[in-house]
Coordinates of C-alpha atoms in Angstrom, one line a residue:
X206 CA 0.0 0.0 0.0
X207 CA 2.8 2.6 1.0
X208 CA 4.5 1.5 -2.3
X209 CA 2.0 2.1 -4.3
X210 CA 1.2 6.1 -2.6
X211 CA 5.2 6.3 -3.2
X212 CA 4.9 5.3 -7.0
X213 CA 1.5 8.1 -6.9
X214 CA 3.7 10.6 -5.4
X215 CA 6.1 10.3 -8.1
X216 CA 4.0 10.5 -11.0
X217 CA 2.3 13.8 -9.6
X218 CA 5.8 15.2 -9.1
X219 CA 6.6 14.2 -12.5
X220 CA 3.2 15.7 -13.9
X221 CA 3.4 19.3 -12.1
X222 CA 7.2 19.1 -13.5
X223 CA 5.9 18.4 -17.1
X224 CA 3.1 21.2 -16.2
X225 CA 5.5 23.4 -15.4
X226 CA 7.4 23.0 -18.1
X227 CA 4.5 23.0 -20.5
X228 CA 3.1 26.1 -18.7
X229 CA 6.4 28.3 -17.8
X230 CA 9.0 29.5 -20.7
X231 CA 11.6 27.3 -17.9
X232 CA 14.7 26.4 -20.5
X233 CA 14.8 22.7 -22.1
X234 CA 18.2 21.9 -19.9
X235 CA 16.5 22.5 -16.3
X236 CA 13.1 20.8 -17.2
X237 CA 15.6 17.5 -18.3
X238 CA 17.9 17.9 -14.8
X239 CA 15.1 18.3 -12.6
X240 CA 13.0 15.4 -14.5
X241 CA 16.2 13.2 -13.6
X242 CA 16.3 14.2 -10.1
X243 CA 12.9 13.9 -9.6
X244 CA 13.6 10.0 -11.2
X245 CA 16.6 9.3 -8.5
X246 CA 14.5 10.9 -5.8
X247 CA 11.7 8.2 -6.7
X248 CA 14.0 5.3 -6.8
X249 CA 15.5 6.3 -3.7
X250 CA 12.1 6.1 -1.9
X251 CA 11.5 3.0 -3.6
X252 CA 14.6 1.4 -2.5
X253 CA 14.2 2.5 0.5
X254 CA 10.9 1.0 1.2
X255 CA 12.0 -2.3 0.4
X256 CA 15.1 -2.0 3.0
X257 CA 12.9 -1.6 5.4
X258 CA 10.3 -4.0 4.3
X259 CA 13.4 -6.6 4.4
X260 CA 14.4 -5.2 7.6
X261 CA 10.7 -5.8 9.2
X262 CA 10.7 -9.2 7.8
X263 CA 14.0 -10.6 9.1
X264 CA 13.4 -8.7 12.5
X265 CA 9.6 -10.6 12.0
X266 CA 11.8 -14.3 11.4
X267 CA 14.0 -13.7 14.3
X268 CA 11.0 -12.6 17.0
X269 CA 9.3 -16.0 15.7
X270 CA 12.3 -17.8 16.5
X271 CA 12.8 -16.4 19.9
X272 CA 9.7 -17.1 20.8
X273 CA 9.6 -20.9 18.9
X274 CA 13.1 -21.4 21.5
X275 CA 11.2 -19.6 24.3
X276 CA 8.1 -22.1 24.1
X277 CA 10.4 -24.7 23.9
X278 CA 12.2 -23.8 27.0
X279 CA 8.6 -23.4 29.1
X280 CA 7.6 -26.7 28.0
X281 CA 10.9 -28.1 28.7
X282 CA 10.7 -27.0 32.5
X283 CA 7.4 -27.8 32.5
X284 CA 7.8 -31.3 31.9
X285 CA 10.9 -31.5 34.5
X286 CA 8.8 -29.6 37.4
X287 CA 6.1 -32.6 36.9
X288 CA 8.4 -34.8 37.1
X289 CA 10.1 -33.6 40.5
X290 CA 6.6 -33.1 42.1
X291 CA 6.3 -36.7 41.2
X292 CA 9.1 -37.5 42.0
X293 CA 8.6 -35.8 45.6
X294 CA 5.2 -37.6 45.7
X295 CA 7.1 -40.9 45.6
X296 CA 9.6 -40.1 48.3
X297 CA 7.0 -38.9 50.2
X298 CA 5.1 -42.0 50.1
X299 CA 7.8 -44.4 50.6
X300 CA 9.4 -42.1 53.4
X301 CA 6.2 -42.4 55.5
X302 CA 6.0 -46.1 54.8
X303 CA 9.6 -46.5 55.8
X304 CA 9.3 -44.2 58.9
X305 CA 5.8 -46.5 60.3
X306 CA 8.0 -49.7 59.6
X307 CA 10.9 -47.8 61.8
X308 CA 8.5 -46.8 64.5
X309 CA 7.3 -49.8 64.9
X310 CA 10.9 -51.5 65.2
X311 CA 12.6 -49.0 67.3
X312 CA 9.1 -49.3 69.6
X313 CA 9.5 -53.2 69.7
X314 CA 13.0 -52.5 70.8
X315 CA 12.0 -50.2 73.4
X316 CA 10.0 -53.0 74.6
X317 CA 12.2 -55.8 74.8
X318 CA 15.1 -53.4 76.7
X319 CA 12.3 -51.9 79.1
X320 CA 11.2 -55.7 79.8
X321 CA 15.4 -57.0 80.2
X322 CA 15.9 -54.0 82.9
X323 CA 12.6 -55.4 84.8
X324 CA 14.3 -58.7 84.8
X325 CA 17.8 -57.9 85.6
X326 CA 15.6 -56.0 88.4
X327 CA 14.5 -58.9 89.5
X328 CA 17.7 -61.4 89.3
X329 CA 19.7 -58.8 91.6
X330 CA 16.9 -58.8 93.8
X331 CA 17.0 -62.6 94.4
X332 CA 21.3 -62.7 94.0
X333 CA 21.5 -60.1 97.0
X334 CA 18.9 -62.7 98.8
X335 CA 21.0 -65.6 98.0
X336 CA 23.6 -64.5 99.2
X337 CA 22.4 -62.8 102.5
X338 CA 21.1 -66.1 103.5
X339 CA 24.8 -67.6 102.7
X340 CA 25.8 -65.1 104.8
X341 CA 23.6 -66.3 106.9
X342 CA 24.5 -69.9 106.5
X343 CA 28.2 -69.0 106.8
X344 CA 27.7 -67.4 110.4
X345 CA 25.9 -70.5 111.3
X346 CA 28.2 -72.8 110.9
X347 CA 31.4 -71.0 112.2
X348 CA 29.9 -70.7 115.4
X349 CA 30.0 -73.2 118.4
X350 CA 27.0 -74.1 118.3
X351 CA 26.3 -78.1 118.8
X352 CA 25.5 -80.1 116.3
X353 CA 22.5 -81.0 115.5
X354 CA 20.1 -84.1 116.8
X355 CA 20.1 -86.3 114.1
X356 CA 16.5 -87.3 112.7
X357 CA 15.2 -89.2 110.0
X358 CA 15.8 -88.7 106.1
X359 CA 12.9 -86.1 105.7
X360 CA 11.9 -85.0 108.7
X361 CA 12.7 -81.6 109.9
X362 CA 11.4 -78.8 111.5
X363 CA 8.7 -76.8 109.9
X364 CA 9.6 -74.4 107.2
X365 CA 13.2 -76.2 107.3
X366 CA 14.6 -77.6 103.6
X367 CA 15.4 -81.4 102.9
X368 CA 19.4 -81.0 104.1
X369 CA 18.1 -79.1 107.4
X370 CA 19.4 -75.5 106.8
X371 CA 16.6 -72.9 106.5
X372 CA 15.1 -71.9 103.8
X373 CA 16.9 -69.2 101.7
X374 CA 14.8 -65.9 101.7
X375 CA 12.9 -64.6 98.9
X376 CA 12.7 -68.2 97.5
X377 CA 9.5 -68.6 96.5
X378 CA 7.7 -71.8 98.2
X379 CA 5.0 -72.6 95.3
X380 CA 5.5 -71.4 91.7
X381 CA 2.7 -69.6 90.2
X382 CA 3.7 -69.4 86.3
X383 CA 0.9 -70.1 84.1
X384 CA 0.1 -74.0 82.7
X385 CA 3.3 -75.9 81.7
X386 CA 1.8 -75.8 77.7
X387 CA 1.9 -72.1 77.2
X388 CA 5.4 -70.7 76.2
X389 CA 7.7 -67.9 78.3
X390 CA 6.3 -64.3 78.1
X391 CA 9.9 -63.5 76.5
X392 CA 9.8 -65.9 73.7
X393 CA 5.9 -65.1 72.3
X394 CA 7.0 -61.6 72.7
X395 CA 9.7 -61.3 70.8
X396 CA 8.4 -64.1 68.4
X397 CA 5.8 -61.4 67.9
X398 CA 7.5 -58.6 67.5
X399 CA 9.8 -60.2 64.8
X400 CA 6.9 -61.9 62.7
X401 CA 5.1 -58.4 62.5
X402 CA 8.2 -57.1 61.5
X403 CA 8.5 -59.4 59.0
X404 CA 5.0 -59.0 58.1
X405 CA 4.2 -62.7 59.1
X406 CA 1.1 -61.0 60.0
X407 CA -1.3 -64.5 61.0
X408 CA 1.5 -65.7 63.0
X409 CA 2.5 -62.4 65.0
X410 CA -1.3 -62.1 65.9
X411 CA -1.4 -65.5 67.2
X412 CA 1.8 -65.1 69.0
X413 CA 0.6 -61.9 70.8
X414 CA -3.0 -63.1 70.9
X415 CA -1.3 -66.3 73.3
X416 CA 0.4 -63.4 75.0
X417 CA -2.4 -61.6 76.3
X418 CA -4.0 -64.7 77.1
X419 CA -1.2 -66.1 79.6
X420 CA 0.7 -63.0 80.3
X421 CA -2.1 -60.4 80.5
X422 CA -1.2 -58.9 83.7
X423 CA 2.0 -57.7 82.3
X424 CA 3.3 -54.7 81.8
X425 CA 3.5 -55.5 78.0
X426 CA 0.0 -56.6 78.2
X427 CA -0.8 -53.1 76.4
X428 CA 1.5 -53.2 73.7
X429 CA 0.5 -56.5 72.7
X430 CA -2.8 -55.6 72.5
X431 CA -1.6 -52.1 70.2
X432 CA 0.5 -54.3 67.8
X433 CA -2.7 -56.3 67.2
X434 CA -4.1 -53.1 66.2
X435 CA -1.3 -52.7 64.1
X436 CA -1.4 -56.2 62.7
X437 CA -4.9 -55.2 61.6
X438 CA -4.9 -52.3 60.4
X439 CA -2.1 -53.4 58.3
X440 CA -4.5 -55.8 56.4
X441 CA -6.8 -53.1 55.8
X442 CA -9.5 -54.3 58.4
X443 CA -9.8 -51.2 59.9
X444 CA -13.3 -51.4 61.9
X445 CA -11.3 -54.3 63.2
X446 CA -8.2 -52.7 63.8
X447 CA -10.2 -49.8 65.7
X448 CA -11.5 -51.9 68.2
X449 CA -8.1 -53.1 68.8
X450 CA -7.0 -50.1 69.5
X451 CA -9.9 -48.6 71.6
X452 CA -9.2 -52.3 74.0
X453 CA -5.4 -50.4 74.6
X454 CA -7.7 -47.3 75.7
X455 CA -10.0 -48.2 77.9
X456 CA -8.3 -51.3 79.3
X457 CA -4.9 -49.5 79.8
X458 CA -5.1 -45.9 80.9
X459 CA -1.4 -45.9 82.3
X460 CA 0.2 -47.4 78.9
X461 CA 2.8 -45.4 77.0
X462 CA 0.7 -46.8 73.8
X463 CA -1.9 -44.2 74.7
X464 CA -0.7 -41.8 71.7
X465 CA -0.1 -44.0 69.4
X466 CA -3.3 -45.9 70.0
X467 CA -5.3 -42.5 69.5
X468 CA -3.4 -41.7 66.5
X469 CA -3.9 -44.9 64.7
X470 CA -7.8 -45.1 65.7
X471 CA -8.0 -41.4 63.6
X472 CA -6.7 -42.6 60.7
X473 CA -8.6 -46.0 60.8
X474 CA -12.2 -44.0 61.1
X475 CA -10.8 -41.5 58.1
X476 CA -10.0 -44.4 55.7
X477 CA -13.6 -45.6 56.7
X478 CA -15.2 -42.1 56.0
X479 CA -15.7 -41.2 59.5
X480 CA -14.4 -37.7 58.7
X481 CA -15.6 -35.8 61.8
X482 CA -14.8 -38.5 64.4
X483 CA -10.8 -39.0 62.9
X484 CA -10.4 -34.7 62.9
X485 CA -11.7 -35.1 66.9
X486 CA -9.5 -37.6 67.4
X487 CA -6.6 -35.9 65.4
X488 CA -7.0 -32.5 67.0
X489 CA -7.1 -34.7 70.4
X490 CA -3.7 -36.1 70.1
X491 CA -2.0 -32.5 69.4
X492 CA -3.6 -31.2 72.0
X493 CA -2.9 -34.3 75.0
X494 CA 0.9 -35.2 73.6
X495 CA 2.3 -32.0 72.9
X496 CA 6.3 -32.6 71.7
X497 CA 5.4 -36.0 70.4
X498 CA 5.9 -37.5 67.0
X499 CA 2.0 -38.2 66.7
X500 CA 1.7 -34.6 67.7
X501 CA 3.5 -34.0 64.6
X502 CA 1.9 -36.8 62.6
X503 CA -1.9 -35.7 63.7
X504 CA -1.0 -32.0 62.7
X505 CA 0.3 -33.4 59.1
X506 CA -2.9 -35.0 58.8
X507 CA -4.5 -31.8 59.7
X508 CA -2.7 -30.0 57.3
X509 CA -3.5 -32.5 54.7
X510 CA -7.2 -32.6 55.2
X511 CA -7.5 -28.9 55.3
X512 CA -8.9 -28.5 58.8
X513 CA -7.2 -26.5 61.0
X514 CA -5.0 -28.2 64.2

């Protein structure tokens, strides 16, 4: 278009030249120079327009190809942030898994080295008895006392042993352990604490099913009864796994399984759909174990159901 008013330009130049020249007495000479100059003048605009028309359309080629390499760049980057998020996602995932699978280890240890202190507890207890009473026995016989009547094989004064020296205190004259068929409280424990850890899940339930039957006066009583809890909600029975828990609870106020039990019971009623109970519970736990790791847990939860703590 700007070509073409150029080329109009020129011709009316050139016609008010000829005009002028037609209607002035102007000498032949000057009408010829300024008809030439009036040519270069036009071919100067017209070279001039298509400069700049070249100029536009490389400056047009290399925006296009900026903006080509800048597209390219975007989708580049975005294809790398989806895969970190993903990426993140994953560790995410397998970090929590790993950290339940570490709880529940370094709790089973916890166990087994609060239940060896009880019983080194009790085998000083009896050692410093033993050997009172051969103290005891010791004084006895370095005295001058004389000797003693002789009676027959088995008879004896009462409360006196077989051989005729007393007793030795804290000897216990009857056992009371539980039927000769049911295994040590240490060996279903720990039997039951490795199978779960080894996901053996049938067999750790029956080990520390036994152990609540024999042993359920124990201090461990409560944590068998939690790792039941576990053992079911592991399998995805989670009405199931919600009573266990709720039996740690109500049938063992004083157990250090009290936060944990709580915090498992939440997250067993939200998988069910029991929205409203799990927050209660959730928001429970952060308020009754402040400094805890389910403190932390139930406020991640929170967080990720987008109810406030």
């Amino acid at each position: 278009m700007s070509k073409r008013w150029v080329v109009y330009l020129a011709a009316a130049m050139l016609a008010g030249a000829l005009g002028g020249t037609l209607l002035g007495p102007a000498p032949v000479g000057a009408v010829a120079r300024e008809i030439v100059e009036l040519q270069q003048s036009i071919n100067q605009l017209i070279q001039g327009q298509k400069d700049m028309q070249t100029t536009l359309a490389q400056n047009a080629a290399v925006d296009k190809t900026l903006m080509e390499q800048s597209m390219d760049t975007v989708n580049k980057l975005t294809g790398t942030m989806m895969a970190l998020q993903k990426t993140v996602q994953d560790m995410q995932a397998n970090s929590g898994a790993r950290l339940d699978t570490m709880s529940t280890q370094i709790q089973g240890i916890s166990d087994n080295l609060q239940e060896t202190l009880a019983r080194m507890g009790k085998l000083n207890q009896q050692l410093t008895d033993a050997q009172n009473a051969i103290q005891g026995i010791d004084a006895k016989l370095a005295s001058n006392a004389p000797p003693p009547v002789a009676t027959a094989p088995g008879a004896g004064a009462p409360g006196a042993s077989p051989n005729g020296l007393p007793p030795i205190p804290g000897t216990p004259a009857a056992s009371s352990a539980p039927p000769a068929a049911a295994p040590s409280a240490d060996l279903l424990y720990s039997n039951g604490l490795r199978d779960l850890n080894g996901k053996k899940y049938d067999l750790a339930a029956q080990e520390f099913g036994d152990y609540l039957k024999f042993y359920g006066s124990t201090d461990l009583a409560s944590n068998a009864q939690f790792y039941l809890g576990e053992i079911l909600f592991a399998q995805q029975q989670y009405q199931q796994a919600i009573d266990a828990y709720s039996k740690v609870i109500d049938n063992y106020p004083k157990s250090f399984k009290l936060a944990p039990a709580h915090l498992k019971r939440a997250l067993a009623l939200i998988t069910l759909g029991e929205k409203s109970s799990g927050v209660s519970e959730l928001r429970m736990v952060v308020k009754s174990y402040p400094g805890t790791d389910e403190e932390k847990r139930a406020k991640a939860k929170l967080q990720e159901l987008g109810v406030a703590s």
